[in-house]
Structure formats: C-alpha cells, structure tokens
mmCIF file of C-alpha atoms in Angstrom:
data_model
loop_
_atom_site.group_PDB
_atom_site.id
_atom_site.type_symbol
_atom_site.label_atom_id
_atom_site.label_comp_id
_atom_site.label_asym_id
_atom_site.label_seq_id
_atom_site.Cartn_x
_atom_site.Cartn_y
_atom_site.Cartn_z
ATOM 1 C CA MET J 1 7.050 -19.497 40.109
ATOM 2 C CA ARG J 2 9.767 -21.507 41.803
ATOM 3 C CA THR J 3 11.352 -22.333 39.162
ATOM 4 C CA PRO J 4 14.494 -19.973 38.042
ATOM 5 C CA GLY J 5 14.734 -16.576 35.702
ATOM 6 C CA VAL J 6 17.216 -15.619 33.518
ATOM 7 C CA LEU J 7 20.394 -14.227 35.244
ATOM 8 C CA GLY J 8 22.830 -11.900 33.813
ATOM 9 C CA VAL J 9 22.768 -10.717 29.738
ATOM 10 C CA MET J 10 24.032 -14.437 28.260
ATOM 11 C CA LEU J 11 21.500 -17.322 26.967
ATOM 12 C CA PRO J 12 23.380 -19.554 24.890
ATOM 13 C CA ALA J 13 21.412 -21.502 21.657
ATOM 14 C CA VAL J 14 21.185 -25.067 22.434
ATOM 15 C CA ARG J 15 20.598 -27.145 19.935
ATOM 16 C CA ASP J 16 21.476 -30.458 21.186
ATOM 17 C CA GLY J 17 23.787 -32.770 23.432
ATOM 18 C CA ALA J 18 26.974 -31.322 22.967
ATOM 19 C CA SER J 19 26.146 -27.925 22.539
ATOM 20 C CA LEU J 20 24.478 -28.280 25.699
ATOM 21 C CA ASN J 21 27.223 -29.318 28.093
ATOM 22 C CA GLN J 22 29.259 -27.237 27.010
ATOM 23 C CA ALA J 23 26.736 -24.361 28.127
ATOM 24 C CA LEU J 24 26.601 -25.695 31.517
ATOM 25 C CA ASP J 25 30.785 -26.860 31.290
ATOM 26 C CA LEU J 26 30.712 -22.497 30.995
ATOM 27 C CA GLY J 27 29.265 -22.082 34.772
ATOM 28 C CA TYR J 28 25.683 -21.445 32.268
ATOM 29 C CA ARG J 29 22.937 -21.788 34.925
ATOM 30 C CA GLN J 30 20.200 -20.705 31.801
ATOM 31 C CA VAL J 31 19.698 -22.306 27.939
ATOM 32 C CA LEU J 32 17.837 -21.829 25.631
ATOM 33 C CA LEU J 33 16.171 -24.202 23.586
ATOM 34 C CA GLU J 34 16.402 -23.348 19.816
ATOM 35 C CA ARG J 35 16.414 -25.667 17.397
ATOM 36 C CA GLY J 36 16.294 -29.715 17.043
ATOM 37 C CA SER J 37 14.255 -32.697 18.835
ATOM 38 C CA LEU J 38 13.288 -31.826 22.791
ATOM 39 C CA LEU J 39 12.153 -35.021 22.434
ATOM 40 C CA ALA J 40 15.752 -36.695 21.769
ATOM 41 C CA LEU J 41 17.351 -34.879 24.552
ATOM 42 C CA VAL J 42 14.876 -34.408 27.258
ATOM 43 C CA GLY J 43 15.934 -36.224 29.887
ATOM 44 C CA PRO J 44 19.361 -34.086 29.718
ATOM 45 C CA LEU J 45 17.602 -31.449 29.403
ATOM 46 C CA ALA J 46 14.920 -32.310 32.415
ATOM 47 C CA GLY J 47 18.314 -33.246 34.856
ATOM 48 C CA ALA J 48 19.500 -29.832 34.195
ATOM 49 C CA ALA J 49 16.397 -28.498 35.381
ATOM 50 C CA ARG J 50 16.224 -30.448 38.051
ATOM 51 C CA ARG J 51 19.347 -29.657 38.975
ATOM 52 C CA GLY J 52 18.584 -25.167 38.844
ATOM 53 C CA ILE J 53 19.407 -24.993 35.408
ATOM 54 C CA ALA J 54 16.249 -22.064 33.848
ATOM 55 C CA ILE J 55 15.322 -23.729 30.598
ATOM 56 C CA PHE J 56 13.731 -21.977 27.726
ATOM 57 C CA VAL J 57 12.018 -23.092 24.859
ATOM 58 C CA ASN J 58 11.125 -21.618 21.335
ATOM 59 C CA LEU J 59 8.221 -23.445 21.084
ATOM 60 C CA ASP J 60 8.527 -21.545 16.923
ATOM 61 C CA ALA J 61 11.536 -24.223 16.514
ATOM 62 C CA VAL J 62 11.981 -27.057 18.278
ATOM 63 C CA GLU J 63 10.387 -30.115 16.488
ATOM 64 C CA GLY J 64 8.422 -32.874 18.557
ATOM 65 C CA LEU J 65 6.030 -30.001 20.139
ATOM 66 C CA ALA J 66 2.581 -29.810 19.571
ATOM 67 C CA PRO J 67 1.910 -26.752 20.056
ATOM 68 C CA ASP J 68 -1.312 -27.269 22.358
ATOM 69 C CA SER J 69 -1.430 -27.360 26.367
ATOM 70 C CA ALA J 70 -1.306 -31.207 26.668
ATOM 71 C CA ALA J 71 2.533 -30.465 25.424
ATOM 72 C CA LEU J 72 3.098 -27.066 27.099
ATOM 73 C CA ALA J 73 2.163 -29.151 30.843
ATOM 74 C CA PHE J 74 4.473 -31.309 29.725
ATOM 75 C CA LEU J 75 6.756 -27.899 29.749
ATOM 76 C CA ALA J 76 6.069 -27.110 32.574
ATOM 77 C CA THR J 77 4.872 -29.896 35.604
ATOM 78 C CA ASP J 78 7.292 -33.096 34.563
ATOM 79 C CA LEU J 79 10.096 -31.230 32.650
ATOM 80 C CA GLY J 80 9.763 -28.219 35.390
ATOM 81 C CA PHE J 81 11.141 -25.598 32.183
ATOM 82 C CA SER J 82 11.001 -22.085 32.657
ATOM 83 C CA GLY J 83 9.662 -20.087 30.484
ATOM 84 C CA VAL J 84 8.788 -20.521 26.409
ATOM 85 C CA LEU J 85 9.526 -18.563 23.800
ATOM 86 C CA SER J 86 6.683 -18.358 20.593
ATOM 87 C CA VAL J 87 5.404 -15.354 18.055
ATOM 88 C CA LYS J 88 1.575 -17.050 18.724
ATOM 89 C CA PRO J 89 -0.302 -14.771 21.586
ATOM 90 C CA HIS J 90 -2.480 -18.048 22.080
ATOM 91 C CA LEU J 91 0.075 -20.341 23.055
ATOM 92 C CA LEU J 92 1.558 -17.797 25.106
ATOM 93 C CA LYS J 93 -1.825 -16.879 27.200
ATOM 94 C CA ASP J 94 -2.047 -20.578 27.508
ATOM 95 C CA ALA J 95 1.464 -21.305 29.232
ATOM 96 C CA SER J 96 1.181 -18.200 31.063
ATOM 97 C CA ARG J 97 -1.506 -20.569 32.950
ATOM 98 C CA PHE J 98 0.618 -23.396 33.311
ATOM 99 C CA ARG J 99 2.838 -20.504 35.367
ATOM 100 C CA LEU J 100 5.712 -21.172 32.505
ATOM 101 C CA ARG J 101 7.789 -17.375 31.546
ATOM 102 C CA THR J 102 6.303 -16.288 28.858
ATOM 103 C CA ILE J 103 8.674 -14.557 26.026
ATOM 104 C CA GLN J 104 6.502 -13.177 22.627
ATOM 105 C CA ARG J 105 9.125 -13.185 19.735
ATOM 106 C CA ILE J 106 9.147 -10.094 17.700
ATOM 107 C CA HIS J 107 10.089 -10.389 14.152
ATOM 108 C CA ALA J 108 12.270 -7.155 13.445
ATOM 109 C CA LEU J 109 11.606 -7.710 9.560
ATOM 110 C CA ASP J 110 10.320 -4.001 8.095
ATOM 111 C CA SER J 111 8.749 -0.847 10.526
ATOM 112 C CA THR J 112 4.763 -2.824 9.800
ATOM 113 C CA GLY J 113 5.564 -6.235 10.832
ATOM 114 C CA LEU J 114 7.383 -4.800 13.955
ATOM 115 C CA GLU J 115 4.723 -2.208 14.543
ATOM 116 C CA THR J 116 2.210 -4.927 14.388
ATOM 117 C CA GLY J 117 4.463 -7.141 16.499
ATOM 118 C CA LEU J 118 3.832 -4.511 19.207
ATOM 119 C CA HIS J 119 0.370 -3.972 18.575
ATOM 120 C CA SER J 120 0.032 -7.714 19.781
ATOM 121 C CA LEU J 121 1.456 -7.809 23.192
ATOM 122 C CA VAL J 122 0.320 -10.239 25.653
ATOM 123 C CA SER J 123 -2.188 -9.782 28.437
ATOM 124 C CA PRO J 124 -1.077 -10.710 30.934
ATOM 125 C CA SER J 125 2.409 -8.852 29.655
ATOM 126 C CA PRO J 126 4.527 -11.517 29.557
ATOM 127 C CA TYR J 127 8.561 -11.658 31.246
ATOM 128 C CA ALA J 128 9.903 -10.259 28.355
ATOM 129 C CA ILE J 129 9.963 -9.670 23.893
ATOM 130 C CA ALA J 130 11.896 -11.718 22.040
ATOM 131 C CA ILE J 131 13.041 -9.150 19.363
ATOM 132 C CA ALA J 132 14.618 -11.267 16.161
ATOM 133 C CA PRO J 133 17.129 -10.534 14.320
ATOM 134 C CA GLY J 134 18.616 -9.691 17.429
ATOM 135 C CA VAL J 135 21.306 -7.120 15.893
ATOM 136 C CA ALA J 136 18.746 -4.730 14.558
ATOM 137 C CA ILE J 137 18.126 -4.007 17.571
ATOM 138 C CA PRO J 138 19.751 -1.269 17.967
ATOM 139 C CA GLU J 139 17.463 0.194 14.719
ATOM 140 C CA VAL J 140 14.272 -0.624 16.062
ATOM 141 C CA MET J 141 14.647 0.302 19.692
ATOM 142 C CA PRO J 142 13.420 3.833 19.788
ATOM 143 C CA ILE J 143 10.368 2.070 18.204
ATOM 144 C CA ILE J 144 9.790 -1.083 20.631
ATOM 145 C CA ARG J 145 10.171 1.729 23.543
ATOM 146 C CA SER J 146 7.861 4.135 22.188
ATOM 147 C CA ILE J 147 4.809 1.480 22.490
ATOM 148 C CA THR J 148 6.263 -1.121 25.253
ATOM 149 C CA ASP J 149 8.831 -0.864 29.097
ATOM 150 C CA THR J 150 9.613 -5.098 28.951
ATOM 151 C CA PRO J 151 11.879 -6.382 28.290
ATOM 152 C CA VAL J 152 13.932 -6.933 24.986
ATOM 153 C CA TRP J 153 16.001 -9.789 24.329
ATOM 154 C CA GLY J 154 18.277 -9.228 21.303
ATOM 155 C CA THR J 155 17.580 -13.214 19.595
ATOM 156 C CA GLY J 156 19.278 -14.399 16.183
ATOM 157 C CA PHE J 157 22.481 -13.243 14.324
ATOM 158 C CA ILE J 158 24.209 -12.270 17.433
ATOM 159 C CA SER J 159 27.866 -13.867 16.232
ATOM 160 C CA SER J 160 29.944 -11.905 17.648
ATOM 161 C CA ALA J 161 30.884 -10.619 21.745
ATOM 162 C CA GLU J 162 31.370 -7.595 19.443
ATOM 163 C CA GLN J 163 27.656 -7.781 18.408
ATOM 164 C CA ALA J 164 26.662 -8.497 21.538
ATOM 165 C CA GLY J 165 27.612 -5.801 23.311
ATOM 166 C CA ALA J 166 26.271 -3.590 20.764
ATOM 167 C CA VAL J 167 23.014 -5.001 21.294
ATOM 168 C CA LEU J 168 23.184 -4.689 24.698
ATOM 169 C CA HIS J 169 24.533 -1.130 24.925
ATOM 170 C CA ALA J 170 21.000 -0.493 22.682
ATOM 171 C CA GLY J 171 18.877 -1.880 25.758
ATOM 172 C CA ALA J 172 18.272 -4.898 25.204
ATOM 173 C CA ALA J 173 18.540 -7.348 28.636
ATOM 174 C CA LEU J 174 19.720 -10.044 27.328
ATOM 175 C CA VAL J 175 21.309 -11.839 24.491
ATOM 176 C CA SER J 176 21.013 -15.504 23.227
ATOM 177 C CA SER J 177 23.486 -16.866 21.003
ATOM 178 C CA ALA J 178 24.232 -19.984 19.591
ATOM 179 C CA ARG J 179 27.957 -19.380 18.875
ATOM 180 C CA LEU J 180 30.323 -20.923 21.492
ATOM 181 C CA GLU J 181 32.881 -18.100 20.628
ATOM 182 C CA VAL J 182 30.219 -15.175 22.481
ATOM 183 C CA TRP J 183 29.665 -18.008 25.281
ATOM 184 C CA ARG J 184 32.955 -17.416 26.055
ATOM 185 C CA GLU J 185 33.848 -13.939 26.134
ATOM 186 C CA PHE J 186 30.046 -13.757 28.069
ATOM 187 C CA SER J 187 31.312 -16.715 31.024
ATOM 188 C CA ARG J 188 33.903 -14.387 31.924
ATOM 189 C CA THR J 189 31.850 -11.456 32.947
ATOM 190 C CA PRO J 190 31.048 -11.604 35.747
ATOM 191 C CA VAL J 191 26.711 -11.624 36.664
ATOM 192 C CA SER J 192 25.387 -8.453 37.141
ATOM 193 C CA MET P 1 -15.088 -2.313 -4.898
ATOM 194 C CA ALA P 2 -13.370 -1.473 -8.112
ATOM 195 C CA ILE P 3 -13.777 -3.800 -10.871
ATOM 196 C CA ARG P 4 -13.689 -2.634 -14.757
ATOM 197 C CA THR P 5 -16.566 -1.508 -15.432
ATOM 198 C CA THR P 6 -16.661 0.565 -12.956
ATOM 199 C CA VAL P 7 -13.781 2.558 -13.624
ATOM 200 C CA THR P 8 -13.077 4.919 -15.702
ATOM 201 C CA PRO P 9 -10.991 4.806 -17.941
ATOM 202 C CA ALA P 10 -10.268 0.960 -17.798
ATOM 203 C CA ARG P 11 -7.058 -0.198 -16.521
ATOM 204 C CA PRO P 12 -4.559 1.920 -18.743
ATOM 205 C CA ARG P 13 -2.020 -1.094 -19.765
ATOM 206 C CA ALA P 14 -1.705 -4.971 -19.975
ATOM 207 C CA VAL P 15 -0.103 -7.072 -17.749
ATOM 208 C CA ASP P 16 3.326 -5.826 -18.506
ATOM 209 C CA GLY P 17 5.409 -8.732 -16.078
ATOM 210 C CA SER P 18 8.968 -7.337 -18.088
ATOM 211 C CA LEU P 19 11.728 -8.429 -16.315
ATOM 212 C CA SER P 20 14.372 -5.899 -18.153
ATOM 213 C CA ARG P 21 11.739 -2.883 -17.704
ATOM 214 C CA LEU P 22 12.350 -3.424 -14.121
ATOM 215 C CA LEU P 23 15.796 -3.934 -13.454
ATOM 216 C CA GLU P 24 16.225 -0.906 -16.643
ATOM 217 C CA ALA P 25 14.435 1.525 -13.989
ATOM 218 C CA PHE P 26 15.965 0.461 -11.084
ATOM 219 C CA GLY P 27 19.466 1.716 -13.432
ATOM 220 C CA ARG P 28 18.234 5.137 -13.780
ATOM 221 C CA VAL P 29 17.018 4.825 -9.709
ATOM 222 C CA PRO P 30 17.100 2.431 -7.240
ATOM 223 C CA VAL P 31 14.823 3.085 -4.690
ATOM 224 C CA ALA P 32 11.016 1.157 -4.478
ATOM 225 C CA ALA P 33 8.662 3.288 -2.685
ATOM 226 C CA VAL P 34 7.291 0.812 -0.210
ATOM 227 C CA ILE P 35 3.575 2.658 1.007
ATOM 228 C CA ARG P 36 1.737 1.774 3.953
ATOM 229 C CA ARG P 37 -1.565 3.582 3.363
ATOM 230 C CA GLY P 38 -2.618 5.089 0.303
ATOM 231 C CA GLU P 39 -2.203 8.715 1.659
ATOM 232 C CA GLU P 40 1.234 8.190 1.061
ATOM 233 C CA LEU P 41 1.025 7.695 -2.819
ATOM 234 C CA PRO P 42 0.781 10.757 -4.225
ATOM 235 C CA ARG P 43 4.446 11.621 -2.854
ATOM 236 C CA ALA P 44 5.230 8.399 -3.964
ATOM 237 C CA LEU P 45 3.579 9.185 -7.559
ATOM 238 C CA ALA P 46 5.706 13.457 -7.563
ATOM 239 C CA SER P 47 9.090 11.644 -6.672
ATOM 240 C CA GLN P 48 11.416 9.607 -9.510
ATOM 241 C CA VAL P 49 10.650 6.122 -8.046
ATOM 242 C CA PRO P 50 9.759 3.521 -10.725
ATOM 243 C CA VAL P 51 8.500 1.125 -8.580
ATOM 244 C CA VAL P 52 5.940 0.978 -6.171
ATOM 245 C CA PHE P 53 5.248 -1.742 -3.828
ATOM 246 C CA PHE P 54 1.628 -2.158 -1.654
ATOM 247 C CA LEU P 55 1.812 -3.534 1.708
ATOM 248 C CA ARG P 56 -1.063 -3.297 3.953
ATOM 249 C CA ALA P 57 -4.042 -2.311 1.102
ATOM 250 C CA PRO P 58 -7.436 -3.972 1.308
ATOM 251 C CA ALA P 59 -7.538 -5.890 -2.285
ATOM 252 C CA PHE P 60 -10.769 -4.768 -3.652
ATOM 253 C CA HIS P 61 -10.005 -0.880 -3.432
ATOM 254 C CA LEU P 62 -6.301 -1.428 -5.234
ATOM 255 C CA GLY P 63 -7.079 -0.906 -8.481
ATOM 256 C CA PRO P 64 -7.350 2.502 -9.363
ATOM 257 C CA LEU P 65 -3.955 3.414 -6.945
ATOM 258 C CA VAL P 66 -1.851 0.753 -8.848
ATOM 259 C CA TRP P 67 -3.105 2.462 -12.244
ATOM 260 C CA ALA P 68 -2.739 5.142 -10.882
ATOM 261 C CA VAL P 69 1.313 4.300 -10.790
ATOM 262 C CA GLN P 70 1.500 2.349 -14.033
ATOM 263 C CA ALA P 71 -0.133 6.257 -15.375
ATOM 264 C CA ARG P 72 3.002 8.013 -14.399
ATOM 265 C CA GLY P 73 5.041 5.186 -16.571
ATOM 266 C CA LYS P 74 6.061 3.453 -12.856
ATOM 267 C CA LEU P 75 5.940 -0.779 -11.553
ATOM 268 C CA ALA P 76 2.835 -1.672 -9.412
ATOM 269 C CA PHE P 77 3.976 -4.234 -7.341
ATOM 270 C CA VAL P 78 1.769 -6.048 -4.744
ATOM 271 C CA HIS P 79 2.725 -7.595 -1.580
ATOM 272 C CA ILE P 80 0.336 -10.778 -1.847
ATOM 273 C CA ASP P 81 0.267 -12.304 1.961
ATOM 274 C CA LEU P 82 -0.410 -8.757 3.077
ATOM 275 C CA ILE P 83 -3.162 -7.532 1.481
ATOM 276 C CA ALA P 84 -6.619 -7.677 3.387
ATOM 277 C CA GLY P 85 -9.529 -9.459 0.996
ATOM 278 C CA LEU P 86 -7.359 -11.799 -1.215
ATOM 279 C CA GLY P 87 -6.377 -15.606 -1.139
ATOM 280 C CA LYS P 88 -3.138 -16.277 -1.385
ATOM 281 C CA ASP P 89 -3.242 -18.258 -3.423
ATOM 282 C CA ARG P 90 -3.132 -19.014 -7.516
ATOM 283 C CA ALA P 91 -6.784 -17.516 -7.999
ATOM 284 C CA GLY P 92 -5.314 -14.481 -5.620
ATOM 285 C CA ILE P 93 -1.799 -14.069 -7.770
ATOM 286 C CA ALA P 94 -4.858 -14.597 -11.322
ATOM 287 C CA PHE P 95 -6.975 -11.825 -9.920
ATOM 288 C CA LEU P 96 -3.747 -9.818 -9.572
ATOM 289 C CA ALA P 97 -2.635 -9.892 -13.043
ATOM 290 C CA ARG P 98 -5.548 -10.033 -14.876
ATOM 291 C CA GLU P 99 -7.606 -7.823 -13.056
ATOM 292 C CA ILE P 100 -5.800 -5.529 -11.752
ATOM 293 C CA GLY P 101 -2.403 -5.623 -13.618
ATOM 294 C CA VAL P 102 -0.424 -5.354 -11.245
ATOM 295 C CA ASN P 103 3.646 -5.717 -13.030
ATOM 296 C CA GLY P 104 4.216 -7.691 -9.828
ATOM 297 C CA ILE P 105 3.281 -9.249 -7.405
ATOM 298 C CA ILE P 106 6.222 -9.783 -3.427
ATOM 299 C CA THR P 107 5.487 -13.140 -1.313
ATOM 300 C CA SER P 108 7.057 -15.508 1.389
ATOM 301 C CA HIS P 109 6.346 -18.260 0.290
ATOM 302 C CA SER P 110 8.030 -20.457 -2.924
ATOM 303 C CA GLY P 111 4.739 -22.155 -3.243
ATOM 304 C CA LEU P 112 2.790 -18.240 -4.744
ATOM 305 C CA VAL P 113 6.749 -17.897 -7.295
ATOM 306 C CA ALA P 114 5.600 -20.584 -10.185
ATOM 307 C CA ALA P 115 1.413 -19.611 -9.860
ATOM 308 C CA ALA P 116 2.972 -15.861 -10.411
ATOM 309 C CA ARG P 117 5.542 -17.227 -13.618
ATOM 310 C CA ALA P 118 2.038 -18.775 -15.187
ATOM 311 C CA GLU P 119 0.529 -15.709 -14.993
ATOM 312 C CA LYS P 120 3.435 -13.649 -16.159
ATOM 313 C CA VAL P 121 3.943 -11.611 -13.455
ATOM 314 C CA ILE P 122 6.896 -10.713 -11.806
ATOM 315 C CA ALA P 123 7.744 -13.334 -8.877
ATOM 316 C CA VAL P 124 9.642 -11.029 -5.778
ATOM 317 C CA GLN P 125 10.062 -13.632 -3.421
ATOM 318 C CA ARG P 126 11.033 -12.034 0.447
ATOM 319 C CA LEU P 127 13.638 -13.689 2.721
ATOM 320 C CA LEU P 128 13.550 -13.041 6.274
ATOM 321 C CA LEU P 129 16.659 -12.495 7.936
ATOM 322 C CA TYR P 130 15.401 -13.145 11.636
ATOM 323 C CA ASP P 131 17.290 -15.942 12.656
ATOM 324 C CA ASP P 132 20.764 -17.177 11.666
ATOM 325 C CA LEU P 133 19.888 -20.782 12.203
ATOM 326 C CA ALA P 134 17.237 -20.697 9.677
ATOM 327 C CA LEU P 135 19.610 -19.408 6.829
ATOM 328 C CA PRO P 136 20.016 -22.669 4.943
ATOM 329 C CA SER P 137 17.191 -23.815 4.686
ATOM 330 C CA ALA P 138 15.453 -20.033 3.532
ATOM 331 C CA LEU P 139 18.522 -20.574 0.669
ATOM 332 C CA SER P 140 17.511 -23.766 -0.212
ATOM 333 C CA ALA P 141 13.689 -22.372 -0.632
ATOM 334 C CA LEU P 142 14.069 -19.764 -2.361
ATOM 335 C CA ASP P 143 17.082 -21.727 -5.025
ATOM 336 C CA HIS P 144 14.316 -24.307 -4.819
ATOM 337 C CA ALA P 145 11.563 -21.475 -6.469
ATOM 338 C CA ARG P 146 13.542 -19.158 -8.569
ATOM 339 C CA PRO P 147 12.209 -16.008 -8.490
ATOM 340 C CA ASP P 148 13.096 -13.092 -10.801
ATOM 341 C CA ILE P 149 13.833 -11.210 -7.536
ATOM 342 C CA VAL P 150 14.987 -11.781 -4.435
ATOM 343 C CA GLU P 151 14.707 -9.024 -1.313
ATOM 344 C CA VAL P 152 16.502 -9.504 1.826
ATOM 345 C CA LEU P 153 14.944 -8.248 5.243
ATOM 346 C CA PRO P 154 16.254 -6.407 7.377
ATOM 347 C CA GLY P 155 18.930 -4.390 6.108
ATOM 348 C CA VAL P 156 20.857 -3.791 8.808
ATOM 349 C CA ILE P 157 21.521 -7.085 7.930
ATOM 350 C CA PHE P 158 21.661 -7.177 4.439
ATOM 351 C CA PRO P 159 26.564 -6.821 4.934
ATOM 352 C CA LEU P 160 26.787 -10.150 7.425
ATOM 353 C CA VAL P 161 25.074 -12.368 4.597
ATOM 354 C CA VAL P 162 25.724 -11.125 1.304
ATOM 355 C CA ASN P 163 29.041 -13.677 0.165
ATOM 356 C CA GLU P 164 26.639 -16.346 1.848
ATOM 357 C CA ILE P 165 23.560 -15.338 -0.510
ATOM 358 C CA ARG P 166 25.664 -14.440 -3.438
ATOM 359 C CA SER P 167 27.548 -17.658 -3.640
ATOM 360 C CA ARG P 168 24.231 -19.350 -3.574
ATOM 361 C CA LEU P 169 21.435 -17.529 -5.297
ATOM 362 C CA PRO P 170 22.413 -16.226 -8.817
ATOM 363 C CA LEU P 171 19.764 -13.627 -8.244
ATOM 364 C CA PRO P 172 19.154 -9.384 -8.622
ATOM 365 C CA ILE P 173 18.283 -8.144 -4.741
ATOM 366 C CA ILE P 174 16.395 -5.808 -2.822
ATOM 367 C CA VAL P 175 17.062 -4.684 0.496
ATOM 368 C CA GLY P 176 15.305 -3.450 2.420
ATOM 369 C CA GLY P 177 13.600 -3.204 5.601
ATOM 370 C CA PHE P 178 14.690 -0.250 8.484
ATOM 371 C CA VAL P 179 15.993 1.355 5.001
ATOM 372 C CA THR P 180 15.801 4.673 6.621
ATOM 373 C CA GLU P 181 19.039 6.480 6.230
ATOM 374 C CA PRO P 182 21.089 7.340 3.295
ATOM 375 C CA ALA P 183 23.720 5.692 4.865
ATOM 376 C CA HIS P 184 21.623 2.248 4.693
ATOM 377 C CA ARG P 185 21.013 2.691 1.010
ATOM 378 C CA ASP P 186 24.807 2.885 0.030
ATOM 379 C CA ALA P 187 25.349 -0.086 2.712
ATOM 380 C CA ALA P 188 23.367 -2.055 0.624
ATOM 381 C CA LEU P 189 23.919 -0.389 -2.992
ATOM 382 C CA GLN P 190 28.143 -0.630 -2.792
ATOM 383 C CA ARG P 191 27.332 -3.916 -1.278
ATOM 384 C CA GLY P 192 25.795 -5.225 -4.922
ATOM 385 C CA ALA P 193 21.341 -5.075 -4.054
ATOM 386 C CA LEU P 194 19.699 -4.074 -7.203
ATOM 387 C CA ALA P 195 17.754 -1.437 -5.313
ATOM 388 C CA ILE P 196 16.393 -0.877 -1.749
ATOM 389 C CA SER P 197 12.620 -0.786 -1.015
ATOM 390 C CA THR P 198 11.997 1.514 1.323
ATOM 391 C CA SER P 199 8.955 3.952 2.788
ATOM 392 C CA THR P 200 10.781 6.432 4.443
ATOM 393 C CA THR P 201 9.930 9.571 2.142
ATOM 394 C CA GLU P 202 13.599 11.037 2.441
ATOM 395 C CA LEU P 203 15.068 8.185 0.024
ATOM 396 C CA TRP P 204 12.311 8.768 -2.394
ATOM 397 C CA PRO P 205 14.361 10.866 -4.720
#
C-alpha cells in the first residue's frame, strides 16, 4: 500500500473541520473520522491525505456514505485514505480489494458478544481490530489474545491520558480518543 | 418443539409481569444469572439467584427451561435479540409471553419495548456503552422508550456514566457485561445499581 499507516500510539478521533485542524495543529499525522458527515469534510480530508496524513474512517458511524463498493472506491482511489473501520466483515473484505487497510470493530459489551465478534474475524487478516469501548481492554485482553494475535486498537470512552495509558499498558497497540486534552498529552510523547 | 400439547405438566403459571415482584426479588439477592448454554442452567436453579436471563437459547426449545426456572420461584427473562429462530417483532414477543410465559424480555431495540408492554411482560432495555459519542442519542432513545429496567453494559463503563444516566433516566439499573469478580459487583451495587447480571457462576450466591 502506498498510503501511510499509523505511527505512534494515539489516533485522534475527529468529527468536524475544527477538530481536524486541532489534531493537525498538534502535529498528528493521522486521524480517525469517527462521526459527522464525510461529504461535508471531503475537501479538507482529501487535502490532508495529499500531504501524507493517514486518514481512517469509521464506516459504521459517519454519515453520507453507503456501505458499498462505490463508497470504498471513492475513499481509496479519489481520496487516498489509508483505511476503514467497520463491524461488517463483508464490507471489510470488499475494502481490502481496494487496498484499504481494514480495521474490524468489535464490541466488548459482554463475553458472549466479544467471543462472537472475535470468531468472525475476516480473512485476509485485518490490519487491526478496534475494541469498543477501549476502556474495557484491560479486562478483556486475555480473552482477545486467546483467540487472535492481531494488533488491538482501543476506541470509545477514552477520555483521559490515564485511561489511554492503562489501555496501552494492557497491550493495545494504539488508542483513539475524541478529547483534545488527551491529544495534547500524547502529542508531547515521542513517536515510538 | 416444546409446545403445551407435548410438554407435561403444562406451563406452571400464567404470565407474571409483575415488576414489583422483580424489584422485591432483587432486594433479597441482587444478581441475575446469565445462561448462555442449557448445561449452565442446573447450577443457576440450585443457587439463590432470583432471576435468570437466557441468552442465545433456541426459541422453540425454551419452554421447559423457562418453566424449570419458574417452578423454583425464580423469574425468567429471554433476550429476544439473541435467541435463534424467533422474529424480533411483536409476534415474537407474543409467543414468548403467551406460549412460554416468560416474565420479561431483554432487548436493545426501543421498538420492542412497546410490544413487551402490550403483552404485559417486563421490558429490560440494554444500554450498550461502546462509544461515548453515541451516549447522548442512546439515552434519548431510552428516555423515549421508557422500559421498566435498563441493563447497562459493559460493567466497567458504568461508574464513568452513572451520574449522566441517573440525571436523564429515573429507572432501575442492572449492570452486566464482564462482571466477573466480586469487586465488579460491589462497584456496581455501591453506585446504586439494582442488581448485576453475570454468567460467572462464582458470583451466583
């Protein structure tokens, strides 16, 4: 893939132009579009991607895109985005055909649901699995690692640097937060 | 398929949608046993838990399991979103209420809460906390649906959001999802949960 992947352990979750600019101003080279209308932000996002910023999109939550091949082709070919997140295995399989990195979202709400999600991992293996809520990762990492070695991202309810640190300490490769304070804390830590 | 004509004795009691009976039961023992597989049921029957939640059971073999729970004086709830073979609609709830006689249903869907009310069974609506950005809309949906009880999952998030939930929803709360240790149970109950729901048998008194 010629698009950039992730660097470091913090992925700012943005939802509008203001939060996108805040993340970029802090020096982040990667963002996750987690909410809001992708089409309203298409200009700034495409511009960022052209400058080498890695853009990831949560296909289950953003507005303005159909969950189909035409939307994936637009993200990959027209916009040069780096990857997509979804709970839907068929959508991720399709995304890998467009050479998008695939991040499979798995809800960690109870043991039954988590195990069902982990047993539905797509082939080819996803770039990462995104566990939501990320704050549950310290509790559920043993279950995850008993089933897969895929890198784990934590998303959802990560609202302080302490929580983000605990999730990383539990073995997550990356955390995503929508909080500017958390971005600030992590923008000071050197990229590993 | 277990229907009344093929099972003896016939279902032991009529539909009992009494919320006060549930609240009173949780006042004694604040634990619901979550059953994922039929073989886990005997342990729950022998325990002191007053309430059993069935997840994932095949709908058309559920009757004898539910009746065994009720024969022990316990209340039986069925997760309609997860059980196999049953429509996630009014007819599905009517089947559970009239043919099987469940005490209540568990669902994530606001639309099924009204159907449960129409069938006079207790409605437990799940509040799925996977994303803080989705919380306001989830609370609005619950506020609008007005279930009898809210089940908040996963338990680890409950302390983070308890005040926000309480300020929006004056409803009894059950905390479930990865409630696997006494410390998890105590944290939920100390913060005002009515009960916990857990498949961890060590937490079934």
